[in-house]
Coordinates of C-alpha atoms and ligand atoms in Angstrom, one line a residue:
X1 CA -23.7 -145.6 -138.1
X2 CA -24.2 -149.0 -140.1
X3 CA -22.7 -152.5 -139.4
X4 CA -21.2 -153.3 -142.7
X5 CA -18.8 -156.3 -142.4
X6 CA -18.8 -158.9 -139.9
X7 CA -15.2 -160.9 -139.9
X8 CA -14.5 -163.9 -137.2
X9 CA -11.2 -164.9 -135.8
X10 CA -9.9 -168.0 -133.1
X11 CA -6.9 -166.8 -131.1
X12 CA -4.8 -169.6 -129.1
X13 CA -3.3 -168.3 -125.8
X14 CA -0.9 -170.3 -123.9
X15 CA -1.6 -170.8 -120.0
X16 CA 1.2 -170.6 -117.5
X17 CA 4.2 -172.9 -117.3
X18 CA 2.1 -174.8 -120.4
X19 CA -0.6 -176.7 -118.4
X20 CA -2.8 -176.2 -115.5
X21 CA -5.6 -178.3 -114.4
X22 CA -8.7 -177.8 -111.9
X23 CA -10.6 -180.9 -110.8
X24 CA -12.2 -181.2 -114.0
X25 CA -9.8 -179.7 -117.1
X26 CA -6.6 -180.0 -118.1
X27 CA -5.2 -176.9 -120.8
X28 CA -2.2 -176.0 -122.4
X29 CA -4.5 -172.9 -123.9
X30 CA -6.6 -170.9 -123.7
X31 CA -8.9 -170.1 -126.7
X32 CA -10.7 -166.7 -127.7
X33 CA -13.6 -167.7 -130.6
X34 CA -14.4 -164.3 -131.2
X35 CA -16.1 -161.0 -134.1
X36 CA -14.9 -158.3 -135.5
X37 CA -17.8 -155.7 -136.3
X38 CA -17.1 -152.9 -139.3
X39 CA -19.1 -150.0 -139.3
X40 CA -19.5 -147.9 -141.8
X41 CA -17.3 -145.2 -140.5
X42 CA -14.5 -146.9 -139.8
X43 CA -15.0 -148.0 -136.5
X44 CA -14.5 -151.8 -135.4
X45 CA -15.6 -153.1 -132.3
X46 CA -14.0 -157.1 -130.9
X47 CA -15.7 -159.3 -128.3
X48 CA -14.9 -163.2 -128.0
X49 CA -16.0 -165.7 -125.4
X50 CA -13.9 -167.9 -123.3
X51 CA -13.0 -171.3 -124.4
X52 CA -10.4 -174.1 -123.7
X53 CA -8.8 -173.6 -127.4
X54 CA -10.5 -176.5 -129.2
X55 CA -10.6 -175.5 -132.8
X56 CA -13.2 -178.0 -133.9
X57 CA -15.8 -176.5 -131.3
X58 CA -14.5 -173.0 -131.5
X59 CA -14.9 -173.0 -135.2
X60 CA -18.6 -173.7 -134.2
X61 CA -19.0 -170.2 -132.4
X62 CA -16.8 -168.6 -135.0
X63 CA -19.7 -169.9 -137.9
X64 CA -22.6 -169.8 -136.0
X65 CA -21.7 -165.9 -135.8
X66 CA -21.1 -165.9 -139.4
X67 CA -23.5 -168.2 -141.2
X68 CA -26.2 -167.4 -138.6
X69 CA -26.5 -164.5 -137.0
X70 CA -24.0 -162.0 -139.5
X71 CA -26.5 -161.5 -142.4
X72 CA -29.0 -159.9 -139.3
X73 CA -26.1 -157.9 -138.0
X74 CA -25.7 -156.1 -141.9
X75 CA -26.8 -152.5 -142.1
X76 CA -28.2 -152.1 -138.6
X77 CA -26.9 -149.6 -136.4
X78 CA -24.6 -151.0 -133.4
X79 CA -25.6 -148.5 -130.9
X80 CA -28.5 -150.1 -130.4
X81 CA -27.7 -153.1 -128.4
X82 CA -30.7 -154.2 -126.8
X83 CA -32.8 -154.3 -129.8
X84 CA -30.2 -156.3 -131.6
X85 CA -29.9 -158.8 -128.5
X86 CA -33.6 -159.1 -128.7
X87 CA -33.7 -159.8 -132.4
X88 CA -30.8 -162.3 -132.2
X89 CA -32.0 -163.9 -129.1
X90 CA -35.5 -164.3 -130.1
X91 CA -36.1 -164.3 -133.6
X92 CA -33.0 -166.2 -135.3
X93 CA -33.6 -169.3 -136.8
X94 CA -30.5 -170.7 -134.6
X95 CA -32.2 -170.3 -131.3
X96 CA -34.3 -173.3 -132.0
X97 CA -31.6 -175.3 -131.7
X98 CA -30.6 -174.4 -128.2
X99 CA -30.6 -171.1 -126.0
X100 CA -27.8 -172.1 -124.2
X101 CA -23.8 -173.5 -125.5
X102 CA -23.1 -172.0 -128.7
X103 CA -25.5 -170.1 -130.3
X104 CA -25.7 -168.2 -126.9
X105 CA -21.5 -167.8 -126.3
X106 CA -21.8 -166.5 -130.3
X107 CA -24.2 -164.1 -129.6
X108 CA -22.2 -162.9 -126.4
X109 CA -19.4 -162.6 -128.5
X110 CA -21.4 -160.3 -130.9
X111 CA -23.1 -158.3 -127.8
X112 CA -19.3 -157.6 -126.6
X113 CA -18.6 -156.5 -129.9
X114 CA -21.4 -154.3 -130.4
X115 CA -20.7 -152.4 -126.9
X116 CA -17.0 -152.3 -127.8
X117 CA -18.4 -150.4 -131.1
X118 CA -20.4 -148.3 -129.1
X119 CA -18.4 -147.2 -126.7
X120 CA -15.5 -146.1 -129.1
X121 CA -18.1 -144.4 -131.3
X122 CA -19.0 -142.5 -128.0
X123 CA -15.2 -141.9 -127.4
X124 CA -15.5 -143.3 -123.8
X125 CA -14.6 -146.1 -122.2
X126 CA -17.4 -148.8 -121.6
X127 CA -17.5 -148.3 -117.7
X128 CA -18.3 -144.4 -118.6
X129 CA -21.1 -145.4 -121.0
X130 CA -22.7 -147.8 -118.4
X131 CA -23.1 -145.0 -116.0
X132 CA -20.1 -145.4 -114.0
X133 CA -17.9 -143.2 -112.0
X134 CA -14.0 -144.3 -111.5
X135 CA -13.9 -146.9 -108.8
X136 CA -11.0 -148.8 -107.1
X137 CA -11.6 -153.0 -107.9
X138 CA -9.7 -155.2 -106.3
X139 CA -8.1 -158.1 -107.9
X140 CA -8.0 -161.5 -107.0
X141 CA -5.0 -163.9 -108.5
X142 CA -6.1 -167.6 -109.4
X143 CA -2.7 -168.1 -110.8
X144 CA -1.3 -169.5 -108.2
X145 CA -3.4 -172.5 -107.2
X146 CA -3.7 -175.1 -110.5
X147 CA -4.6 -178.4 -109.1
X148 CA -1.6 -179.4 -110.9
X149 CA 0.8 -177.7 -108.7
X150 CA 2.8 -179.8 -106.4
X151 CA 1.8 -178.3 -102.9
X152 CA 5.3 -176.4 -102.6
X153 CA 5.1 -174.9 -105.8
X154 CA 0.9 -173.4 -104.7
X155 CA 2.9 -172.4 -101.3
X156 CA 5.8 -170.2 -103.4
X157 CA 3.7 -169.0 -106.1
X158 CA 0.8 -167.6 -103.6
X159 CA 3.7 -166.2 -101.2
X160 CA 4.7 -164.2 -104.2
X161 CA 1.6 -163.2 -105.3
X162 CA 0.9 -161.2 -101.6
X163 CA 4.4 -160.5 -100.8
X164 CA 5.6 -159.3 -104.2
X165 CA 2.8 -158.3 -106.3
X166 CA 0.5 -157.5 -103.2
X167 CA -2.6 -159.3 -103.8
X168 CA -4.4 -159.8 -100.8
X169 CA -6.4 -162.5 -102.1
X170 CA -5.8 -165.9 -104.0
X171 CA -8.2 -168.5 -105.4
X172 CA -6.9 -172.0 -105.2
X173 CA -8.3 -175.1 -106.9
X174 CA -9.4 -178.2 -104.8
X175 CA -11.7 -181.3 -105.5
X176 CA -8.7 -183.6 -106.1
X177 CA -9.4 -187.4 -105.8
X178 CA -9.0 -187.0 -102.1
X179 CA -10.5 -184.4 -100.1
X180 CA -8.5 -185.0 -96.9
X181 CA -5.5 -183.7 -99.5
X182 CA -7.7 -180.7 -100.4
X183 CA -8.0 -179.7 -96.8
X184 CA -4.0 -180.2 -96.6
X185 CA -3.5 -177.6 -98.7
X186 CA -5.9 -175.3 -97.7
X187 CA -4.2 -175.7 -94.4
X188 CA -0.6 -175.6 -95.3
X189 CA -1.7 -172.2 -97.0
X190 CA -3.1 -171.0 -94.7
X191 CA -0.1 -171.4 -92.4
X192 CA 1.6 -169.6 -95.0
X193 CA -0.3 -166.8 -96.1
X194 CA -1.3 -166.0 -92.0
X195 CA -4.5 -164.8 -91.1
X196 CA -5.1 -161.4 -93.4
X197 CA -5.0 -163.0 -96.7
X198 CA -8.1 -163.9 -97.8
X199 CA -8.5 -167.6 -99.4
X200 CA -11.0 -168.6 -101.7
X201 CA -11.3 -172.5 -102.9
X202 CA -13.0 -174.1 -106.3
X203 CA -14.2 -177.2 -106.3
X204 CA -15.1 -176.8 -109.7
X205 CA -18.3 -178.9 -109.5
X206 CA -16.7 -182.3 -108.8
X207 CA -18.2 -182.8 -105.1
X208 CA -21.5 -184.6 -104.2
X209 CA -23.7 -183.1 -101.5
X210 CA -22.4 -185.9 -98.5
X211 CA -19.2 -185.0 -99.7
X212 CA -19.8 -180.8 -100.1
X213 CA -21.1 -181.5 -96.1
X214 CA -18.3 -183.6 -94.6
X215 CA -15.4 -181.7 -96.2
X216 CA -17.3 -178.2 -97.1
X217 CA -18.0 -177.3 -93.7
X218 CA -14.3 -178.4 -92.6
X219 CA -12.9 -175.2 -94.5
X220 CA -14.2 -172.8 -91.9
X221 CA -11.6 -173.9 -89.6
X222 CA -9.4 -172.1 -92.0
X223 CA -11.5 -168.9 -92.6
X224 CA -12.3 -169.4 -96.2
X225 CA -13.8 -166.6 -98.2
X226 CA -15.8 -168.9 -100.4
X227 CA -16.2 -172.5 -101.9
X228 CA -16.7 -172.4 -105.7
X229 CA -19.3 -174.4 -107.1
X230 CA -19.0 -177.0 -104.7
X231 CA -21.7 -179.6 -106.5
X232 CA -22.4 -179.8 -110.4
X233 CA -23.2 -176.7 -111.9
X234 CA -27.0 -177.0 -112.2
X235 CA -28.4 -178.4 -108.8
X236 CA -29.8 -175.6 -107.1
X237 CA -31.5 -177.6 -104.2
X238 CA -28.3 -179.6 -103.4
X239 CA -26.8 -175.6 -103.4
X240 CA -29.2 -174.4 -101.3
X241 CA -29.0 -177.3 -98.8
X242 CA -25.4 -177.1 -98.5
X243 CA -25.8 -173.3 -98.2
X244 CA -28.0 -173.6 -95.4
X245 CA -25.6 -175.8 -93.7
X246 CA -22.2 -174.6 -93.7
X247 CA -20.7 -171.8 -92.5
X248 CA -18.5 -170.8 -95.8
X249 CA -20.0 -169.2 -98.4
X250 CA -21.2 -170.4 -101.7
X251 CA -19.8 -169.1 -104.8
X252 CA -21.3 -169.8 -108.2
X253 CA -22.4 -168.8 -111.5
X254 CA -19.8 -169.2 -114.2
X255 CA -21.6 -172.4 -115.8
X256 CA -25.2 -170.9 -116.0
X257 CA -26.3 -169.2 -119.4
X258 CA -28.6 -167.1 -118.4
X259 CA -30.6 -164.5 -116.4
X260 CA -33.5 -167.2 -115.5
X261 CA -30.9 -169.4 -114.3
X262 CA -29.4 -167.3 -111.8
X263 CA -32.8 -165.9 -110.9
X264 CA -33.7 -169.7 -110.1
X265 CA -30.2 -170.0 -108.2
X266 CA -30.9 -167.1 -106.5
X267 CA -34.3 -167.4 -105.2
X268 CA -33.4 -170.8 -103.3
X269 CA -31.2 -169.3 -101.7
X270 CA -28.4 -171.0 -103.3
X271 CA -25.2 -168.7 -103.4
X272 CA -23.8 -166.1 -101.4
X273 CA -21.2 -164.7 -104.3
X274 CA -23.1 -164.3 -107.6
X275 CA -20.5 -164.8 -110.3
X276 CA -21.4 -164.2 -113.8
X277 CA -18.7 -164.4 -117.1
X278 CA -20.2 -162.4 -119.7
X279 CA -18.8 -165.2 -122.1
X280 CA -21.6 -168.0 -121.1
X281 CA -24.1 -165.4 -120.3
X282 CA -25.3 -163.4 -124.2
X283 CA -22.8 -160.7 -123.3
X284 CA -23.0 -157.2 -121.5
X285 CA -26.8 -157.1 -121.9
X286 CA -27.8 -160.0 -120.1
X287 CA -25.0 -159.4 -117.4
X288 CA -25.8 -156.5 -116.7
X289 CA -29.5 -158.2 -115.9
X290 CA -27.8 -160.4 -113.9
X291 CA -25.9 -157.8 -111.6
X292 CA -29.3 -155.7 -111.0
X293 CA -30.8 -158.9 -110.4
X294 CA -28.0 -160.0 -107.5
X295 CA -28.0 -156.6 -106.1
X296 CA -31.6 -156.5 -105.4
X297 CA -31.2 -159.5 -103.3
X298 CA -27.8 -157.6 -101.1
X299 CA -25.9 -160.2 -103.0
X300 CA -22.1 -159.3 -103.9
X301 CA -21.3 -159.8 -107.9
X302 CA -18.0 -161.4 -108.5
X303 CA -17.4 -162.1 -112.1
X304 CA -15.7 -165.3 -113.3
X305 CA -13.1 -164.1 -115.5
X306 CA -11.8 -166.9 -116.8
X307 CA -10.1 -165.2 -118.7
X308 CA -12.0 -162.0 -119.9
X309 CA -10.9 -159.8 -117.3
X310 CA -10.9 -156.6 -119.9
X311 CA -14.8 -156.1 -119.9
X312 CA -15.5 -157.5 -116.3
X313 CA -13.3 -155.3 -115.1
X314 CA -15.7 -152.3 -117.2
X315 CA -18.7 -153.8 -115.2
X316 CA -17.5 -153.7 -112.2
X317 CA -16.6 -150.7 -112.2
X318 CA -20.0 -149.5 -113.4
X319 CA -22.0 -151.7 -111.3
X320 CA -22.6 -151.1 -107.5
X321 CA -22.6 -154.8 -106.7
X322 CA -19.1 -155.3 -107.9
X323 CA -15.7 -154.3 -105.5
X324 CA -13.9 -157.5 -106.3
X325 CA -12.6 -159.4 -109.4
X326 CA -10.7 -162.6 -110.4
X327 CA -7.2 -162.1 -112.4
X328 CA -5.7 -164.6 -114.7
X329 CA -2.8 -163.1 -116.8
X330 CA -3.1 -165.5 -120.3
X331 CA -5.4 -163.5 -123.0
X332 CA -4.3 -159.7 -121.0
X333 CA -1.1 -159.0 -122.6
X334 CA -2.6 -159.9 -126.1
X335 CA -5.3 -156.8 -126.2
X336 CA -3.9 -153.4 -127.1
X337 CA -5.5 -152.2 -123.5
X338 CA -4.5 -154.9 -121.7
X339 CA -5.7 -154.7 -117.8
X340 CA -3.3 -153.9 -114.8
X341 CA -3.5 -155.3 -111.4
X342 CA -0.9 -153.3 -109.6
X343 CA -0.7 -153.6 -105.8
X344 CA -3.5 -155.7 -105.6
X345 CA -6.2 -153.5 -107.7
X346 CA -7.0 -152.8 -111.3
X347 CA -6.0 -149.6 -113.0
X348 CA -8.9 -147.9 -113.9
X349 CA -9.3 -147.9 -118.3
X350 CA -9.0 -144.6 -119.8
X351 CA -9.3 -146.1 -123.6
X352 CA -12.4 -145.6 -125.3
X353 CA -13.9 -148.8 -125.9
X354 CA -14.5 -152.4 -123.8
X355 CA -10.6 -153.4 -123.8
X356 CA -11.6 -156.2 -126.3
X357 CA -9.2 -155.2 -129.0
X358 CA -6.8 -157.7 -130.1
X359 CA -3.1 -156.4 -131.0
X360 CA -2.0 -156.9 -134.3
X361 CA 0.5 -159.4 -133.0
X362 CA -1.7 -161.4 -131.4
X363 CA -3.5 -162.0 -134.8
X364 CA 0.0 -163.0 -136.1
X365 CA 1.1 -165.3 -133.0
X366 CA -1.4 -167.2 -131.7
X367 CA -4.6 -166.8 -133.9
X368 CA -5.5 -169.9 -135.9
X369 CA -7.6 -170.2 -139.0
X370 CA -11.2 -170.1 -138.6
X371 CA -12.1 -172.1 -141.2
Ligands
MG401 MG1 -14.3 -171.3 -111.0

């Protein structure tokens, strides 16, 4: 089997109810930057990363997987992933302009693409390929708890989450202007959800370390599962002082690029949940790194969908360190195998491939020009 085309395409999702917002980002999309792999018998494999649909920078991703790493692609065979990581990663000419940001979310795009291609030349889907054996994950919503939301609005949309489509955990999103409010809703949800719901919060970076202290270790009066990135993505020692000092767990991961980053993280003794997006990482390869890497330590691996819940949901299943991941509805009904939370855990995929595949509507609805 040869690669013998390589097309891109840019797909705009809306979010719910047209907007949300964390403490850092507001959206009224979300965007999918992502590659289409031909082979040579007919086969096509999709991957995309995870962006928040701005067509100037996802047009970057989109040609940086053309212009610079498609004429290496041509004629090789796409069952062999790791050597075609390796050659991308180490030996393109647009590596030396940055290992991280876009040429390495292009080249994860390409690596989802590849194993998408692989797994549907195989006739199996990806979780069978990585070694796995059908496994119950349970879902997590996020959708519930935007920043945005007026505090009864979080309060009736998590009620509905457990009582009606019977999640038994939800992620809300704190780090407002004042953290006295965060704890208020925390609270109030609390009071709403009673004690068998698991919580989990997301600071989204916007705390300092006094701050991370003071209102961090406050959360434990309301049994929190985790706090998410508490501090800016890339200070491990303020991590690993907060996490020697509060009682809640930290959770991080979805703003570091790369194996060596969460090895870093990870020997400090920074986080408690590892949380890897195969979007910022280069793909199912250097996940997969990631999760052997966590599991050696005892730590759980809890992948930040985003929105990308199609191949997480493959790795988890595969991987012993996963039980648990997030759901976010936006990109899902878009893919021809779109994942299904029902009561609270994923349907196990039966499709051969990674669940990357747009539908053909989805091309015509919200896809956008790539150049
Ligand atoms: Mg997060």
């Amino acid at each position: 089997m040869k690669i013998k085309k390589v097309d891109t395409f840019i797909l705009h999702a809306p979010v719910t109810r047209g907007g949300i917002a964390d403490s850092l980002h507001s959206i009224s999309h979300w965007g999918a930057p992502g590659v289409a792999i031909h082979a040579d018998n007919g086969l096509i494999g999709y991957g995309f990363s995870g962006t928040h649909a701005h067509l100037p920078t996802d047009r970057l991703i989109t040609d940086c997987i053309c212009d610079s790493y498609g004429p290496l692609l041509l004629d090789k065979d796409p069952r062999e992933t790791r050597g075609i990581w390796q050659l991308l990663h180490n030996n393109s000419p647009i590596m030396w302009v940055g290992r991280a940001s876009i040429p390495h979310l292009a080249l994860g795009a390409i690596d989802i693409a590849l194993w998408d291609l692989k797994a549907k030349s195989a006739d199996q889907p990806l979780w069978r390929l990585l070694g796995g054996s059908p496994k119950q994950v349970e879902a997590y919503n996020t959708d519930g708890g935007w920043l945005n939301w007026p505090l009864q609005q979080l309060l009736d949309d998590c009620k509905r989450l457990v009582e009606v489509n019977g999640y038994r955990a939800v992620k809300i999103k704190i780090g407002s202007d004042n953290p006295v409010d965060d704890l208020k809703r925390v609270e109030a949800l609390r009071n709403t959800l009673g004690p068998n719901i698991r919580i989990m919060t997301d600071v989204n970076g916007r705390w300092n370390l006094a701050q991370a202290l003071q209102y961090g270790g406050r959360l434990a009066d309301f049994d929190i599962t985790w706090i998410e990135e508490p501090l800016r993505f890339d200070d491990i020692d303020g991590h690993s002082r907060l996490a020697a000092s509060i009682s809640t767990p930290v959770a991080l991961g979805e703003q570091l690029y790369s194996a060596s980053d969460f090895r870093n993280f990870i020997q400090k003794h920074a986080l408690h949940y590892v949380q890897p997006d195969v979007c910022r990482l280069a793909g199912i390869t250097e996940w997969w790194q990631v999760a052997e890497l966590a599991h050696a330590y005892g730590l759980p691996v809890v992948s930040h969908v985003g929105d990308m819940a199609q191949v997480h949901l493959h790795t988890a299943i595969a991987h012993p360190a996963c039980s648990l991941l997030e759901y976010i509805p936006w990109l899902s009904n878009w893919m021809k195998y779109p994942v299904k939370p029902s009561d609270g855990y994923y349907e196990v995929p039966t499709e051969p491939g990674a669940g990357t595949e747009p539908t053909p509507e989805a091309f015509e609805a919200i896809g956008v020009k790539t150049r």
